[in-house]
Amino acid sequence: MFMEHLSNGIALGSIYALTAIGYTMVYGIIRLINFAHGDLYMVGAFLTLTAITILNLPIAAAMLFGMAGAALFGIAIAKFAYSPVFKAPRISLFLSAIGVAIFLENFAMLVWGPETQSFPEVMTNKIYNFAGFRMSTIQIIIIVVTIVLVSVLSYIVKYTKMGKAMRCVSQDMDTARLMGINTNRVVYFTFALGSALGATAGALVGMYYKAVFPMMGFVPGLKAFISAVIGGIGSIPGAMIGGMLMGVSESLGAAYVSSGYRDAIAFVILIIVLLFKPTGILGKTMKEKV
């Protein structure tokens, strides 16, 4: 039973990690906690469901459709909701993020309805045994998709021209602008990439639990944010570590302590990590001008 709960935790942690990367990428570029990110996760799940049920696309193409749609939503949010108040006090950005989250939730209710919708069976879900691990087909897909997407993201950030620009902007946006980097394009690309990863996580959750609904992004988005903070906000490897730690701890805690405390476990882990490492596991102390 322990190995089964562990495999569940790894699959759940993969979802948190994908979502947490979106938080940490945006924060690393513009120092903004994008609280609308959890709702982009939800929009991605609904777009994937629409592609399957209405456009009759196979699951792989439907997920790409959801990723592309969420990326466009991310760009629109960055351009119309955050850019106008980017130089305003941080509280303005925070309130804008809350407003966008509320807008996306109500937009989803208007377009897809407030009821929970069933996600269709897109594949045969078999159970496999690997050295004591009992994993289903969907759990394996979740882990594999996470590994592939994080590998692609790491390649983009480390080896592409846009990735180098992202690293420059994350260090000092004003200096990067003076050096000729189009910082607006970097910001929009970062939002698009983070939103696409969040949409993938939402689609995978829809496949896993076979249900999607307009408020489905709130609690996972909050836990993914906590995962990013635990790992060290601004660090992509930290987001991966935080997500896995969160997923495994939640699964084991629900199994051996109580399922009623599974949401509280996230906050307990956050408090413990921040007591001993205020910057997170892989976070670095940063100096800011005031």
Coordinates of C-alpha atoms in Angstrom, one line a residue, residues 15-286:
I15 CA 0.8 18.1 -11.6
Y16 CA 1.8 20.6 -8.9
A17 CA 5.3 20.9 -10.4
L18 CA 4.0 21.8 -13.9
T19 CA 1.6 24.4 -12.4
A20 CA 4.3 25.8 -10.0
I21 CA 6.7 26.3 -12.9
G22 CA 4.3 28.8 -14.4
Y23 CA 4.2 30.8 -11.1
T24 CA 8.0 30.8 -10.7
M25 CA 8.7 31.8 -14.3
V26 CA 6.5 34.8 -14.2
Y27 CA 7.9 35.8 -10.8
G28 CA 11.4 35.4 -12.0
I29 CA 10.8 37.8 -14.9
I30 CA 8.6 40.5 -13.5
R31 CA 8.5 39.8 -9.7
L32 CA 4.7 39.2 -9.9
I33 CA 2.7 36.4 -8.2
N34 CA 0.2 35.6 -11.0
F35 CA -2.8 34.5 -8.9
A36 CA -4.8 34.0 -12.1
H37 CA -2.5 31.1 -13.0
G38 CA -4.7 28.5 -11.3
D39 CA -7.6 29.7 -13.4
L40 CA -5.5 29.4 -16.6
Y41 CA -5.1 25.7 -15.5
M42 CA -8.9 25.5 -15.4
V43 CA -9.3 27.2 -18.8
G44 CA -6.8 24.7 -20.3
A45 CA -8.8 21.8 -19.0
F46 CA -12.0 23.2 -20.5
L47 CA -10.4 23.9 -23.9
T48 CA -9.0 20.4 -24.0
L49 CA -12.4 19.0 -23.2
T50 CA -14.0 21.2 -25.9
A51 CA -11.4 20.0 -28.5
I52 CA -12.3 16.3 -27.7
T53 CA -16.1 16.6 -27.5
I54 CA -16.9 19.2 -30.1
L55 CA -13.9 19.2 -32.5
N56 CA -13.4 15.4 -32.2
L57 CA -9.7 15.7 -31.9
P58 CA -7.5 12.9 -30.4
I59 CA -6.2 13.5 -26.9
A60 CA -2.7 14.6 -28.0
A61 CA -4.0 17.2 -30.5
A62 CA -6.7 18.3 -27.9
M63 CA -4.0 18.9 -25.3
L64 CA -2.0 21.0 -27.8
F65 CA -5.2 22.9 -28.6
G66 CA -5.7 23.6 -24.9
M67 CA -2.0 24.6 -24.5
A68 CA -2.2 27.0 -27.4
G69 CA -5.5 28.5 -26.2
A70 CA -4.2 29.0 -22.7
A71 CA -1.0 30.6 -24.1
L72 CA -3.1 33.2 -26.0
F73 CA -5.1 33.8 -22.8
G74 CA -1.8 34.3 -20.9
I75 CA -0.5 36.8 -23.5
A76 CA -3.8 38.7 -23.4
I77 CA -3.7 38.9 -19.6
A78 CA -0.1 40.2 -19.6
K79 CA -0.9 42.8 -22.3
F80 CA -4.3 44.1 -21.1
A81 CA -4.3 43.4 -17.3
Y82 CA -0.7 43.7 -16.2
S83 CA 1.1 45.9 -18.6
P84 CA -1.0 49.1 -17.9
V85 CA -0.2 48.8 -14.2
F86 CA 3.3 47.3 -14.4
K87 CA 5.1 50.4 -13.1
A88 CA 2.4 51.1 -10.5
P89 CA 2.8 50.0 -6.8
R90 CA 2.8 46.2 -6.3
I91 CA -0.6 46.3 -4.7
S92 CA -2.0 47.4 -8.0
L93 CA -0.5 44.4 -9.8
F94 CA -1.8 42.1 -7.0
L95 CA -5.4 43.5 -7.2
S96 CA -5.2 43.2 -11.0
A97 CA -4.2 39.5 -10.7
I98 CA -7.2 38.9 -8.3
G99 CA -9.5 40.6 -10.8
V100 CA -8.3 38.5 -13.7
A101 CA -8.8 35.3 -11.6
I102 CA -12.4 36.3 -10.9
F103 CA -13.0 37.2 -14.5
L104 CA -11.7 33.8 -15.8
E105 CA -13.9 31.9 -13.3
N106 CA -17.0 33.8 -14.4
F107 CA -16.0 33.6 -18.1
A108 CA -15.8 29.8 -17.7
M109 CA -19.2 29.7 -16.1
L110 CA -20.7 31.8 -18.9
V111 CA -19.1 29.7 -21.7
W112 CA -19.2 26.2 -20.3
G113 CA -21.7 26.5 -17.5
P114 CA -21.3 26.3 -13.7
E115 CA -21.9 22.5 -13.4
T116 CA -19.2 19.9 -13.2
Q117 CA -18.6 18.3 -16.6
S118 CA -17.5 14.7 -17.2
F119 CA -14.2 14.3 -19.0
P120 CA -14.5 11.4 -21.6
E121 CA -12.6 8.2 -21.3
V122 CA -9.8 8.8 -23.8
M123 CA -7.8 5.6 -23.2
T124 CA -7.8 2.3 -21.5
N125 CA -6.5 2.8 -18.0
K126 CA -4.6 -0.4 -17.1
I127 CA -2.6 -1.1 -13.9
Y128 CA 1.1 -1.9 -14.2
N129 CA 3.5 -3.2 -11.5
F130 CA 7.1 -1.9 -11.5
A131 CA 9.2 -3.3 -8.6
G132 CA 6.4 -2.9 -6.2
F133 CA 5.0 0.3 -7.7
R134 CA 1.4 0.0 -8.9
M135 CA 0.8 2.7 -11.5
S136 CA -2.1 3.2 -13.9
T137 CA -1.7 4.2 -17.5
I138 CA -2.8 7.8 -16.8
Q139 CA -0.3 8.2 -13.9
I140 CA 2.5 7.0 -16.2
I141 CA 1.4 9.5 -18.9
I142 CA 1.3 12.3 -16.3
I143 CA 4.9 11.6 -15.2
V144 CA 6.2 11.2 -18.8
V145 CA 4.5 14.4 -20.0
T146 CA 5.9 16.3 -17.1
I147 CA 9.4 15.0 -17.7
V148 CA 9.2 15.8 -21.5
L149 CA 7.8 19.3 -20.9
V150 CA 10.3 20.2 -18.2
S151 CA 13.1 19.0 -20.4
V152 CA 11.9 21.1 -23.3
L153 CA 11.5 24.1 -21.0
S154 CA 15.1 23.6 -19.7
Y155 CA 16.4 23.5 -23.2
I156 CA 14.5 26.7 -24.1
V157 CA 15.8 28.6 -21.1
K158 CA 19.4 27.4 -21.4
Y159 CA 20.2 27.2 -25.1
T160 CA 17.8 29.4 -27.1
K161 CA 18.1 33.1 -27.9
M162 CA 14.8 33.8 -26.1
G163 CA 15.9 31.8 -23.1
K164 CA 19.0 33.9 -22.8
A165 CA 16.9 37.0 -23.1
M166 CA 14.6 35.6 -20.3
R167 CA 17.6 35.1 -18.1
C168 CA 18.9 38.6 -18.8
V169 CA 15.5 40.2 -18.0
S170 CA 15.2 38.2 -14.8
Q171 CA 18.4 39.6 -13.6
D172 CA 17.7 43.3 -14.5
M173 CA 14.9 44.3 -16.8
D174 CA 16.0 48.0 -17.1
T175 CA 19.6 47.0 -18.1
A176 CA 18.3 44.3 -20.5
R177 CA 16.1 47.0 -22.2
L178 CA 19.1 49.3 -22.5
M179 CA 21.1 46.4 -24.1
G180 CA 18.4 46.2 -26.9
I181 CA 16.3 43.3 -25.6
N182 CA 12.6 43.6 -26.3
T183 CA 11.5 43.1 -22.7
N184 CA 7.7 43.2 -23.6
R185 CA 8.2 40.3 -26.0
V186 CA 10.1 38.4 -23.3
V187 CA 7.3 39.0 -20.8
Y188 CA 4.6 37.9 -23.2
F189 CA 6.6 34.8 -24.1
T190 CA 7.0 33.9 -20.5
F191 CA 3.3 34.3 -19.8
A192 CA 2.5 32.1 -22.9
L193 CA 4.9 29.4 -21.8
G194 CA 3.8 29.3 -18.2
S195 CA 0.1 29.3 -19.2
A196 CA 0.7 26.4 -21.6
L197 CA 2.3 24.4 -18.9
G198 CA -0.6 25.2 -16.5
A199 CA -3.1 24.2 -19.2
T200 CA -1.3 20.8 -19.6
A201 CA -1.6 20.2 -15.9
G202 CA -5.3 21.0 -16.0
A203 CA -5.9 18.7 -18.9
L204 CA -4.0 15.9 -17.2
V205 CA -6.1 16.4 -14.0
G206 CA -9.3 16.3 -16.1
M207 CA -8.1 12.9 -17.5
Y208 CA -7.1 11.7 -14.1
Y209 CA -10.3 12.6 -12.2
K210 CA -12.6 12.5 -15.2
A211 CA -14.2 15.9 -14.3
V212 CA -13.7 19.6 -14.9
F213 CA -15.5 22.6 -13.4
P214 CA -15.0 26.4 -13.2
M215 CA -13.5 26.4 -9.7
M216 CA -11.2 23.5 -10.2
G217 CA -8.1 25.7 -10.4
F218 CA -8.4 27.5 -7.1
V219 CA -7.1 24.9 -4.6
P220 CA -4.5 23.3 -7.0
G221 CA -3.3 26.8 -7.9
L222 CA -2.9 27.7 -4.3
K223 CA -0.9 24.5 -3.6
A224 CA 1.2 25.0 -6.7
F225 CA 2.0 28.5 -5.5
I226 CA 3.0 27.0 -2.1
S227 CA 5.1 24.4 -4.0
A228 CA 6.9 27.2 -5.8
V229 CA 7.6 29.0 -2.5
I230 CA 8.8 25.9 -0.8
G231 CA 11.2 25.1 -3.7
G232 CA 12.4 28.8 -3.9
I233 CA 10.2 31.2 -5.9
G234 CA 12.0 32.1 -9.1
S235 CA 13.8 28.7 -9.4
I236 CA 12.5 26.2 -11.9
P237 CA 14.3 23.2 -10.3
G238 CA 13.0 24.4 -7.0
A239 CA 9.4 24.4 -8.4
M240 CA 9.9 20.8 -9.4
I241 CA 11.2 19.8 -6.0
G242 CA 8.5 21.7 -4.2
G243 CA 5.8 20.1 -6.3
M244 CA 7.0 16.6 -5.8
L245 CA 7.4 17.2 -2.1
M246 CA 3.9 18.6 -1.9
G247 CA 2.3 15.7 -3.9
V248 CA 4.1 12.9 -2.0
S249 CA 3.5 14.4 1.4
E250 CA -0.2 15.0 0.6
S251 CA -0.8 11.5 -0.6
L252 CA 1.0 9.8 2.3
G253 CA -0.5 12.2 4.8
A254 CA -4.0 11.5 3.5
A255 CA -3.3 7.7 3.7
Y256 CA -1.6 7.5 7.1
V257 CA -2.9 10.5 9.0
S258 CA -6.3 11.6 7.7
S259 CA -7.8 12.5 4.4
G260 CA -9.5 15.5 6.1
Y261 CA -6.1 17.1 6.7
R262 CA -4.7 16.8 3.1
D263 CA -5.2 20.5 2.4
A264 CA -3.7 21.5 5.7
I265 CA -0.6 19.4 5.0
A266 CA 0.5 21.9 2.3
F267 CA 0.6 24.8 4.8
V268 CA 2.3 22.7 7.5
I269 CA 5.1 21.9 5.0
L270 CA 5.4 25.6 4.0
I271 CA 5.7 26.7 7.6
I272 CA 8.4 24.1 8.4
V273 CA 10.5 24.9 5.3
L274 CA 10.3 28.6 5.8
L275 CA 11.3 28.3 9.5
F276 CA 14.6 26.7 8.5
K277 CA 15.1 28.2 5.0
P278 CA 13.1 31.4 4.5
T279 CA 14.1 31.7 0.8
G280 CA 12.9 28.1 0.0
I281 CA 14.9 25.0 -0.7
L282 CA 16.7 26.3 -3.7
G283 CA 15.9 30.0 -3.3
K284 CA 18.6 32.7 -3.0
T285 CA 18.7 35.8 -0.9
M286 CA 18.2 38.8 -3.2

